[in-house]
JSON list of C-alpha atoms in Angstrom, two decimals:
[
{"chain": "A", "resi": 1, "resn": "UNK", "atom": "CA", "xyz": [-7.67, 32.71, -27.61]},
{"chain": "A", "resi": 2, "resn": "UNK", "atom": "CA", "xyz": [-6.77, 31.02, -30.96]},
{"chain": "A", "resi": 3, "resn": "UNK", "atom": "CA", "xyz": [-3.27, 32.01, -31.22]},
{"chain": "A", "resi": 4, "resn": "UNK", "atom": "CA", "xyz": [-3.40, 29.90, -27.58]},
{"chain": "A", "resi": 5, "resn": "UNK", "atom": "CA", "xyz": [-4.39, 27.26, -28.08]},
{"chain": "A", "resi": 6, "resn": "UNK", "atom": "CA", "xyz": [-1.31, 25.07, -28.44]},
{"chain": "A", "resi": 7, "resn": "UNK", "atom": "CA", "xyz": [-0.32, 26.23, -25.50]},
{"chain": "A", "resi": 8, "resn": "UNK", "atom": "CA", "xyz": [-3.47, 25.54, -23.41]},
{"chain": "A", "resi": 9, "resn": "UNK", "atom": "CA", "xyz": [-3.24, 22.23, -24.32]},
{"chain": "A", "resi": 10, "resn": "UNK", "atom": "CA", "xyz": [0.36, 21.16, -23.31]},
{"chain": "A", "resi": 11, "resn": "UNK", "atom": "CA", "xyz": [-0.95, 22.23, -20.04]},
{"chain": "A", "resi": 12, "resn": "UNK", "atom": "CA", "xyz": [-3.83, 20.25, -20.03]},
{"chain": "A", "resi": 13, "resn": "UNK", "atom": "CA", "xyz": [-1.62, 17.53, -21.12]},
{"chain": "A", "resi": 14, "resn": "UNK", "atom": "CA", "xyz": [1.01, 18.32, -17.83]},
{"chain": "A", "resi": 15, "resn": "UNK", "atom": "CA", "xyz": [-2.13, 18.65, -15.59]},
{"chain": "A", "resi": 16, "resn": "UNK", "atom": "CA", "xyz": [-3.61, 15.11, -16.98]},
{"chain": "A", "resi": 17, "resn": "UNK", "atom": "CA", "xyz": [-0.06, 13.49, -16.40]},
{"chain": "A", "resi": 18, "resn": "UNK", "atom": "CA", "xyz": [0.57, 14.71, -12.98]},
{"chain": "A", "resi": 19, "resn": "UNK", "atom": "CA", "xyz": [-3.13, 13.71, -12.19]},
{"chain": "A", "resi": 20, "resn": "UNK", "atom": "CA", "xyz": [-1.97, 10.24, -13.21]},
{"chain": "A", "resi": 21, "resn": "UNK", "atom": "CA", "xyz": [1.19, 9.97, -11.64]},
{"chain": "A", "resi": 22, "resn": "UNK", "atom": "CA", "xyz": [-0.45, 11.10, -8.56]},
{"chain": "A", "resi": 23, "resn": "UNK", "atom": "CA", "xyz": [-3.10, 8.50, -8.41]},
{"chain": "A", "resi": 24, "resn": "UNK", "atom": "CA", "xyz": [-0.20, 5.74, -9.15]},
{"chain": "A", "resi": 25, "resn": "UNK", "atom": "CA", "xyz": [1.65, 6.62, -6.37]},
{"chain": "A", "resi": 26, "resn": "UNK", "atom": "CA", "xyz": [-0.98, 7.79, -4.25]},
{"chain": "A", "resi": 27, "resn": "UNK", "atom": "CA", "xyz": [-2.29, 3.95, -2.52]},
{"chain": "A", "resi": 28, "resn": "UNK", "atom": "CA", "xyz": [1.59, 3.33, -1.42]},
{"chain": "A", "resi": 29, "resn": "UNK", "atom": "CA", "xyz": [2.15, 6.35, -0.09]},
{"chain": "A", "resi": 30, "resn": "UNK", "atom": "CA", "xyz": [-0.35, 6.28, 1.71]},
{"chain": "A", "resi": 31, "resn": "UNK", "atom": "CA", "xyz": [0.87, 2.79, 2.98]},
{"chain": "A", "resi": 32, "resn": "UNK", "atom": "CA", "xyz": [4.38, 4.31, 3.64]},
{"chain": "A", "resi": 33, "resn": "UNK", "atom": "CA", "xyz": [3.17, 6.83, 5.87]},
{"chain": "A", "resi": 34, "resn": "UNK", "atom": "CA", "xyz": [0.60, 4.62, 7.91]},
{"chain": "A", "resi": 35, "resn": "UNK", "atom": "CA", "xyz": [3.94, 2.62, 8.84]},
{"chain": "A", "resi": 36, "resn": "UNK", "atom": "CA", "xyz": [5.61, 5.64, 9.42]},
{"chain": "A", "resi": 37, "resn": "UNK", "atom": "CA", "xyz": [3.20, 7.15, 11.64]},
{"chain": "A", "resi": 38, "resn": "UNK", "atom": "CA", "xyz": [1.08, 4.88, 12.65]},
{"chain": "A", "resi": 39, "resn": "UNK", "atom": "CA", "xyz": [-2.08, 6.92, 12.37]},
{"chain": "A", "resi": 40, "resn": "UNK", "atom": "CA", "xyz": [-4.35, 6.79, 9.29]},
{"chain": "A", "resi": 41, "resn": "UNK", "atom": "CA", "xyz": [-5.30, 10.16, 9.53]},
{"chain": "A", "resi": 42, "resn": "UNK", "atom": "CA", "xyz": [-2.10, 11.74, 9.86]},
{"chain": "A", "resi": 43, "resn": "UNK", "atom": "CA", "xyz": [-0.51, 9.00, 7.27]},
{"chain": "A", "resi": 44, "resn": "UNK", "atom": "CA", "xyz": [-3.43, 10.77, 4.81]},
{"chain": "A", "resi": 45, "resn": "UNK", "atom": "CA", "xyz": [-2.71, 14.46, 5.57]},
{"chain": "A", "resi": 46, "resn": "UNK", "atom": "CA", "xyz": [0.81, 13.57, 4.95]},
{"chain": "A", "resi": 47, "resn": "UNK", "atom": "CA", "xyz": [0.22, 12.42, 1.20]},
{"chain": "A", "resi": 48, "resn": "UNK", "atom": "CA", "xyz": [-1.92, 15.21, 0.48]},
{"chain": "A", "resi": 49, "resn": "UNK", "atom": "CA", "xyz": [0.58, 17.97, 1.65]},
{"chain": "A", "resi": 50, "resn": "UNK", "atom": "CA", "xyz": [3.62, 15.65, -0.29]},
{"chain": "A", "resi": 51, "resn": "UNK", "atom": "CA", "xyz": [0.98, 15.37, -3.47]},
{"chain": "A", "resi": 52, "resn": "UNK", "atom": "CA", "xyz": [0.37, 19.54, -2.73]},
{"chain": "A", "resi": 53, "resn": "UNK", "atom": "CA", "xyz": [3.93, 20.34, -2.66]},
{"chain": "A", "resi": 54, "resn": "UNK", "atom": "CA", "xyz": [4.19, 18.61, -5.68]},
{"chain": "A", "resi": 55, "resn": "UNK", "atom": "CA", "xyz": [2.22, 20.04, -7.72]},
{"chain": "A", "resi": 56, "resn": "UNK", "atom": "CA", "xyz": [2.80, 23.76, -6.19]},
{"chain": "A", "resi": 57, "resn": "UNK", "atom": "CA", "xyz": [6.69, 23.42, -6.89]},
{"chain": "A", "resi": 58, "resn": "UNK", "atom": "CA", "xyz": [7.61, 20.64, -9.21]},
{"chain": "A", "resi": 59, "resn": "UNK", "atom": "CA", "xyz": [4.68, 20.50, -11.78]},
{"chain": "A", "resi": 60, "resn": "UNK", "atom": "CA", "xyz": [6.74, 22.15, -14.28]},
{"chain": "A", "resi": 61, "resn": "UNK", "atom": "CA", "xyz": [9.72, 19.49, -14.24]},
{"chain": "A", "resi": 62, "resn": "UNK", "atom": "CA", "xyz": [9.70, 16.25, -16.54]},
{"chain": "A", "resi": 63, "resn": "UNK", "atom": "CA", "xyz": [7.94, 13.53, -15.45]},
{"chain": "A", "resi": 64, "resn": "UNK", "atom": "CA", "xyz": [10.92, 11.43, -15.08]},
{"chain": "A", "resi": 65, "resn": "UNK", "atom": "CA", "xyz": [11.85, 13.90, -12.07]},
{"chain": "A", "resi": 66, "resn": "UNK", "atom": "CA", "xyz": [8.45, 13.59, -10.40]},
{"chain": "A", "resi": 67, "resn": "UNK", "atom": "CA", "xyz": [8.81, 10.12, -8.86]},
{"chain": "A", "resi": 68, "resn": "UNK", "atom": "CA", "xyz": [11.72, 11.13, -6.47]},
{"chain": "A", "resi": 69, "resn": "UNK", "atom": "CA", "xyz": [10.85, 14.47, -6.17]},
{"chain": "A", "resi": 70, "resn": "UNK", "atom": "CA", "xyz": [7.21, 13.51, -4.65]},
{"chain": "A", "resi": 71, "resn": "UNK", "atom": "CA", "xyz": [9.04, 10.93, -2.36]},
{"chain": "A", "resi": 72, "resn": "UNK", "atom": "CA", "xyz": [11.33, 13.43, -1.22]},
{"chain": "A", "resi": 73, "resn": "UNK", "atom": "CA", "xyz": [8.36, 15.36, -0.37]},
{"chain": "A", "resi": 74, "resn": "UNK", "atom": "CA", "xyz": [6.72, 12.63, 1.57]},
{"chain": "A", "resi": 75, "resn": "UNK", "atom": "CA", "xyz": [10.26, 11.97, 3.54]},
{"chain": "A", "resi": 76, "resn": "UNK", "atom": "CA", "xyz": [10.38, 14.93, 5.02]},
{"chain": "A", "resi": 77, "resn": "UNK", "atom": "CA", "xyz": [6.81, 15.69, 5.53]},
{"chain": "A", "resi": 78, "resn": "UNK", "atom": "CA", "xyz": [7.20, 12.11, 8.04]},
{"chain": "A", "resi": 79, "resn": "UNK", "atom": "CA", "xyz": [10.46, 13.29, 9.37]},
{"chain": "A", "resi": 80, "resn": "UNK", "atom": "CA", "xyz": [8.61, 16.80, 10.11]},
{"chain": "A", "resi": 81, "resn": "UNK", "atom": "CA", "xyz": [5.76, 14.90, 11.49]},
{"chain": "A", "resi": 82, "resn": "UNK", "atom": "CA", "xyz": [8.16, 12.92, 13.69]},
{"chain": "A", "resi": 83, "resn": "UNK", "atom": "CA", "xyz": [10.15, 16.15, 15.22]},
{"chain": "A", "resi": 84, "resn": "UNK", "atom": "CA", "xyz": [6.27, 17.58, 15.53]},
{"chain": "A", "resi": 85, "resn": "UNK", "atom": "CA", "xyz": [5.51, 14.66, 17.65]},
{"chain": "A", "resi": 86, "resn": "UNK", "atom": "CA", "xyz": [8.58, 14.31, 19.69]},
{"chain": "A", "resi": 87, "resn": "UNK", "atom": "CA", "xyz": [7.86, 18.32, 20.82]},
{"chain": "A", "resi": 88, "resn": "UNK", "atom": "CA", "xyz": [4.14, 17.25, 21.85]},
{"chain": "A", "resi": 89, "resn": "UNK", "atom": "CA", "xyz": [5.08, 14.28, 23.74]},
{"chain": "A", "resi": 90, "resn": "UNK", "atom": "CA", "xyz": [7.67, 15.97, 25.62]},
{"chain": "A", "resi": 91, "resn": "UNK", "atom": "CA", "xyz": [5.19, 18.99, 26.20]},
{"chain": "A", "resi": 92, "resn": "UNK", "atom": "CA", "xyz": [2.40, 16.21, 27.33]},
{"chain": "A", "resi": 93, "resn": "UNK", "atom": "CA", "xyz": [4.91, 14.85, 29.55]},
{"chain": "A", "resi": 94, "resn": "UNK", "atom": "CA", "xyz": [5.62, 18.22, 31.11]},
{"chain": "A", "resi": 95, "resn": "UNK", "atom": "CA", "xyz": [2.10, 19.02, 31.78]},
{"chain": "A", "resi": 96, "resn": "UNK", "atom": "CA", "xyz": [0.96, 15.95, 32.98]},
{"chain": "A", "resi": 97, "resn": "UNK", "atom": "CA", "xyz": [4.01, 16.10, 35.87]},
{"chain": "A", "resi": 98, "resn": "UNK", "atom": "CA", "xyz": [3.54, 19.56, 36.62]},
{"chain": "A", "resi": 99, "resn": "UNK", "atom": "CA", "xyz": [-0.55, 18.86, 37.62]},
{"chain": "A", "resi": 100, "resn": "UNK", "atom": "CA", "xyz": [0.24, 15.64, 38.92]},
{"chain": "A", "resi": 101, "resn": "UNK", "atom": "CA", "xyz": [-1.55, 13.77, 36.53]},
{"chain": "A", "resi": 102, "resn": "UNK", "atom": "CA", "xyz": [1.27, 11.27, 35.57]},
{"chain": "A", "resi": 103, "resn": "UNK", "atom": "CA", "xyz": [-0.21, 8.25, 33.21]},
{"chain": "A", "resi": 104, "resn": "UNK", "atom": "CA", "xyz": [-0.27, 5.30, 35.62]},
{"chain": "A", "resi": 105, "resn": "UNK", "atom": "CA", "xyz": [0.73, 2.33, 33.55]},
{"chain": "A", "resi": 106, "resn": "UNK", "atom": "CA", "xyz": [3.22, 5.03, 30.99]},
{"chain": "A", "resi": 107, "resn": "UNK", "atom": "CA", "xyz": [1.57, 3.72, 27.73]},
{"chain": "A", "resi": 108, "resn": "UNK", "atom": "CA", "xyz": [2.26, 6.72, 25.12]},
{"chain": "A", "resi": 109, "resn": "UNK", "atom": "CA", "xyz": [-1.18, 7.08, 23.25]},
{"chain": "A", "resi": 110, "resn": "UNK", "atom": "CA", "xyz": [-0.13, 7.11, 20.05]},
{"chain": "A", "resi": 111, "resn": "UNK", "atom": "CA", "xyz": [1.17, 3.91, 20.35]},
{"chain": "A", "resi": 112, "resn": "UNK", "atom": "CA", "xyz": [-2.16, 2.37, 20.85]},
{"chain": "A", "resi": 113, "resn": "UNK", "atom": "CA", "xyz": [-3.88, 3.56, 17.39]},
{"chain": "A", "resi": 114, "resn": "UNK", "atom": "CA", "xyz": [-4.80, 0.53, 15.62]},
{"chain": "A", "resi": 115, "resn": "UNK", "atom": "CA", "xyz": [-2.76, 0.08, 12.30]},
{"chain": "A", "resi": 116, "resn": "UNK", "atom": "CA", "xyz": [-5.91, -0.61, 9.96]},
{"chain": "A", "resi": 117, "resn": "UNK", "atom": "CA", "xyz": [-4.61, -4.05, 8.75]},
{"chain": "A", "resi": 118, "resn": "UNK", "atom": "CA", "xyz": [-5.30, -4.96, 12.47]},
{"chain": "A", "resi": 119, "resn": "UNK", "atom": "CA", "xyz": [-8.24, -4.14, 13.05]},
{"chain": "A", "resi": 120, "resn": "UNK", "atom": "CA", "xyz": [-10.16, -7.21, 11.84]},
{"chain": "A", "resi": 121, "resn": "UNK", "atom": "CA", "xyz": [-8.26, -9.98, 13.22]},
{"chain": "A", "resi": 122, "resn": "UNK", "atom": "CA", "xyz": [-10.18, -12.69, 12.39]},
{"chain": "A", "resi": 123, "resn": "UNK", "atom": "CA", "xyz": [-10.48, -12.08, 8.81]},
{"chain": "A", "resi": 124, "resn": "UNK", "atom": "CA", "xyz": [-7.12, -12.05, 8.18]},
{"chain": "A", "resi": 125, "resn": "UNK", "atom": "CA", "xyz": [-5.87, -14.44, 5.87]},
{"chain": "A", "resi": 126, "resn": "UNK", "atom": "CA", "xyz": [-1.97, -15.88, 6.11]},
{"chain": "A", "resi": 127, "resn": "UNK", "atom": "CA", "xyz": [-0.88, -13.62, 3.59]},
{"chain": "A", "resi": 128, "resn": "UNK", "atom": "CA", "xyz": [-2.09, -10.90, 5.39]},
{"chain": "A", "resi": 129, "resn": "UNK", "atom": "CA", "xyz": [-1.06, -12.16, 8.45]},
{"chain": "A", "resi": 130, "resn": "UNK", "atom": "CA", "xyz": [2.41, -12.07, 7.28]},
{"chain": "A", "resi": 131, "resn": "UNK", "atom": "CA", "xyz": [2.27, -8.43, 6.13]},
{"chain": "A", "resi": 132, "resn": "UNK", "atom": "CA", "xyz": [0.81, -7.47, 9.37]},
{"chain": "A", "resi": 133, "resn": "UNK", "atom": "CA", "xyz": [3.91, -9.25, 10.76]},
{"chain": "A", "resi": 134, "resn": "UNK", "atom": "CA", "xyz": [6.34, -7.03, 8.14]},
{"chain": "A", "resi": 135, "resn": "UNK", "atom": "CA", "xyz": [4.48, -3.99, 8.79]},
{"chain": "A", "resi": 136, "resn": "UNK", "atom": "CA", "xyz": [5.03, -4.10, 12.35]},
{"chain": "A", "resi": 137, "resn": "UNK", "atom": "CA", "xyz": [8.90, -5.08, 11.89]},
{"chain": "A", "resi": 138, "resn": "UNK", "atom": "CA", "xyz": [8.71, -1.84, 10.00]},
{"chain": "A", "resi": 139, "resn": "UNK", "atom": "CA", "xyz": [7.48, 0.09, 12.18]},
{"chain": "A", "resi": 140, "resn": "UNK", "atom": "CA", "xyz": [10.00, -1.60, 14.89]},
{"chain": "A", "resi": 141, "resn": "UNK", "atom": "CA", "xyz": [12.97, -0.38, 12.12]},
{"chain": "A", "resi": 142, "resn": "UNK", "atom": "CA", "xyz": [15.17, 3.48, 12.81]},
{"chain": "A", "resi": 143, "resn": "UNK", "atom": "CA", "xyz": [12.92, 6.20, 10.71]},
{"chain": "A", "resi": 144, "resn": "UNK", "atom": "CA", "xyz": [16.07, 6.50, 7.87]},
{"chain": "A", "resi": 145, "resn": "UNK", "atom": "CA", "xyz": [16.48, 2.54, 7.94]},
{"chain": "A", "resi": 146, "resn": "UNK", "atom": "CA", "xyz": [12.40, 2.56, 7.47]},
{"chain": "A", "resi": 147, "resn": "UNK", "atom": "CA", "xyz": [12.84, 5.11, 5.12]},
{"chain": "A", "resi": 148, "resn": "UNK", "atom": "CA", "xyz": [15.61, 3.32, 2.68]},
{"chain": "A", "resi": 149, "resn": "UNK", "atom": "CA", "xyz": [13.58, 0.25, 2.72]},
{"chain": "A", "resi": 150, "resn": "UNK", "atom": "CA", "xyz": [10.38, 1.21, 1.67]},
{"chain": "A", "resi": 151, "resn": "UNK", "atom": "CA", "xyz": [11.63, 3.81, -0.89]},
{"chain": "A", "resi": 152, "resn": "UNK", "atom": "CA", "xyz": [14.52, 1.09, -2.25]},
{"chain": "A", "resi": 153, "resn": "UNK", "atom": "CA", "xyz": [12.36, -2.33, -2.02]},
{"chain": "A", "resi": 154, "resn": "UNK", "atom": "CA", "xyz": [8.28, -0.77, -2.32]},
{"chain": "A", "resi": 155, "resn": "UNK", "atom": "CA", "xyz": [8.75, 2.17, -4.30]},
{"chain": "A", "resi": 156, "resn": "UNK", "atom": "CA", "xyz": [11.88, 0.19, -6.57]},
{"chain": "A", "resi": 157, "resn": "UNK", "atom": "CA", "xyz": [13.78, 3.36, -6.41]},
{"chain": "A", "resi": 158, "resn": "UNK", "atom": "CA", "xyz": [17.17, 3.35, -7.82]},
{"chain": "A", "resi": 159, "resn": "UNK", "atom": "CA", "xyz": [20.22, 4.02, -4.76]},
{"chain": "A", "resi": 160, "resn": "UNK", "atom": "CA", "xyz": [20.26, 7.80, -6.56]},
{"chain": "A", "resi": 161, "resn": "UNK", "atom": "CA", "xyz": [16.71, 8.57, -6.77]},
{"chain": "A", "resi": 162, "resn": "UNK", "atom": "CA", "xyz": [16.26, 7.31, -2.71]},
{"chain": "A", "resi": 163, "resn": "UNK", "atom": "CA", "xyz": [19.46, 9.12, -2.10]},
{"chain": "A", "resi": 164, "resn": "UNK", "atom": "CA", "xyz": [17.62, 12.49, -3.84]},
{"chain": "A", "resi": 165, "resn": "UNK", "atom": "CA", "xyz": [13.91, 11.66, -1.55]},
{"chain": "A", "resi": 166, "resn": "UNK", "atom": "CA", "xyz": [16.42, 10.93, 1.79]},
{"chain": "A", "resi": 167, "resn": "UNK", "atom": "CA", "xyz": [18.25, 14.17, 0.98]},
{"chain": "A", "resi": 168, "resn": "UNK", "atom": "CA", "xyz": [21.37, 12.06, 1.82]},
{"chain": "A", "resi": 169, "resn": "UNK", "atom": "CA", "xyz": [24.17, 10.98, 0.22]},
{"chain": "A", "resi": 170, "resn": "UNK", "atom": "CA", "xyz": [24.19, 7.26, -1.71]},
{"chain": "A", "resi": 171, "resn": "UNK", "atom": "CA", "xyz": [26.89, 5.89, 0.65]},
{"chain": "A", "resi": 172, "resn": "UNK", "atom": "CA", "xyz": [24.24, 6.57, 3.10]},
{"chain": "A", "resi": 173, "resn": "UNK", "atom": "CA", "xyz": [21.56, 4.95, 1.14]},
{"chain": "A", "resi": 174, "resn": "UNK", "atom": "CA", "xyz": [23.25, 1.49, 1.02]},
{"chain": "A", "resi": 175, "resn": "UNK", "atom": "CA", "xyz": [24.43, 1.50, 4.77]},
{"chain": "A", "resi": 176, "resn": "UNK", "atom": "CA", "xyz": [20.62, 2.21, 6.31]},
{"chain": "A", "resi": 177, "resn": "UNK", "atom": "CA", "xyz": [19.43, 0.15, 3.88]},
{"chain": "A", "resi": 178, "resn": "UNK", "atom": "CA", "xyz": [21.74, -2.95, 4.03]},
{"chain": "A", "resi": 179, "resn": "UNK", "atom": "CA", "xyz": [20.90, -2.38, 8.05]},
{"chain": "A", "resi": 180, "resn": "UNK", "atom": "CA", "xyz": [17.49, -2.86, 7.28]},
{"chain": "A", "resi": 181, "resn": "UNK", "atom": "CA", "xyz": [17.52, -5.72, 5.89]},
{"chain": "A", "resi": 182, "resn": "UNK", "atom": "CA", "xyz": [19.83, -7.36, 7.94]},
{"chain": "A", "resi": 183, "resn": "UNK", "atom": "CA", "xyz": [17.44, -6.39, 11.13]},
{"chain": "A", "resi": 184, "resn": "UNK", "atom": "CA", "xyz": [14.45, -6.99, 9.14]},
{"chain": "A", "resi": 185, "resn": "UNK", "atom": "CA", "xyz": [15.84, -10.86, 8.44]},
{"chain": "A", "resi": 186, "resn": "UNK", "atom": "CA", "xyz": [16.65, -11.27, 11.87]},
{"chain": "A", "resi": 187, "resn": "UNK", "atom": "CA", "xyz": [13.00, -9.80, 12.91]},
{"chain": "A", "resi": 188, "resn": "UNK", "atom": "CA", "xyz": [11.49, -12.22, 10.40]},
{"chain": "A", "resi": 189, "resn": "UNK", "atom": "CA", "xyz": [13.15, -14.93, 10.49]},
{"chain": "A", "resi": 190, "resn": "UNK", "atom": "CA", "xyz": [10.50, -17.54, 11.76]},
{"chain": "A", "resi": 191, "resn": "UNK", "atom": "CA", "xyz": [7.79, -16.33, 9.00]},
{"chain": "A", "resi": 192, "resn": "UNK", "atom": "CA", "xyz": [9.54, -16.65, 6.13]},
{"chain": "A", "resi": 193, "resn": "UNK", "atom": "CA", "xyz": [11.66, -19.30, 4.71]}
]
């Protein structure tokens, strides 16, 4: 146990550093995937399998390597999430025709959750307000333009780390992204100056 030691604590010192790493990253992630998703509940499963993943595979790299790593993680856990979906809604869809129990007015439920930041209108203030507003633009935006944004501008990844969490090449990077803001302006345009 002596001889040990040492050793025991440079993992305690990895285990204390990816414990802080994860809860600096852990509040915008979480935002990420609610505008991914749109469902708090699946936004928070979708951290904690990205934060598990992390730790199970990665723990063992350098810090430095952690940040895109655990936003690659998060990437495709969404994109997974979003394949997931399509296959339900289609199999919904297929069920509901073949018993005759078509949806009258068509609304898809998912799009009726509530994004929380809605769900006390009157106590929102103009800055909130206006993220609402952005939130919802996001949300409006193509997943890998969504994904370029949030990772580039909220996460201040460089073009190479977002490339490495896209899984794409940097080319790619700059075109959704540059898209994204150009649709995001337009979207915007009467809320900000």
């Amino acid at each position: 146990m002596n001889g040990g030691s040492g050793m025991g604590n440079g993992m305690m010192d990895q285990d204390q550093a990816m414990e802080r790493f994860l809860a600096s990253v852990e509040k915008q992630a979480y935002q990420m995937a609610v505008i991914a998703v749109q469902s708090a509940d699946e936004a928070l499963d979708l951290v904690q399998e990205a934060m598990l993943g992390l730790v199970r595979h990665y723990s063992g790299r350098s810090e430095a390597e952690w940040r895109p790593l655990f936003f690659r993680i998060l990437q495709s856990r969404i994109r997974d999430w979003y394949r997931r979906d399509q296959v339900r809604r289609r199999w919904r869809g297929w069920l509901e025709r073949w018993h005759g129990q078509e949806d009258e007015d068509g609304d898809d439920p998912m799009a009726t959750v509530a994004a929380p930041e809605k769900d006390e209108p009157a106590r929102l203030v103009e800055g909130s307000a206006a993220l609402a507003t952005l939130i919802q633009a996001l949300q409006q935006l193509p997943l890998r333009q969504q994904q370029s944004f949030l990772l580039r501008a909220w996460q201040g990844l460089s073009v190479e780390e977002t490339a490495a969490a896209m899984r794409c090449s940097e080319g790619s990077v700059k075109t959704h992204y540059s898209r994204a803001v150009h649709t995001l302006r337009e979207m915007l345009e009467g809320h900000w100056p």
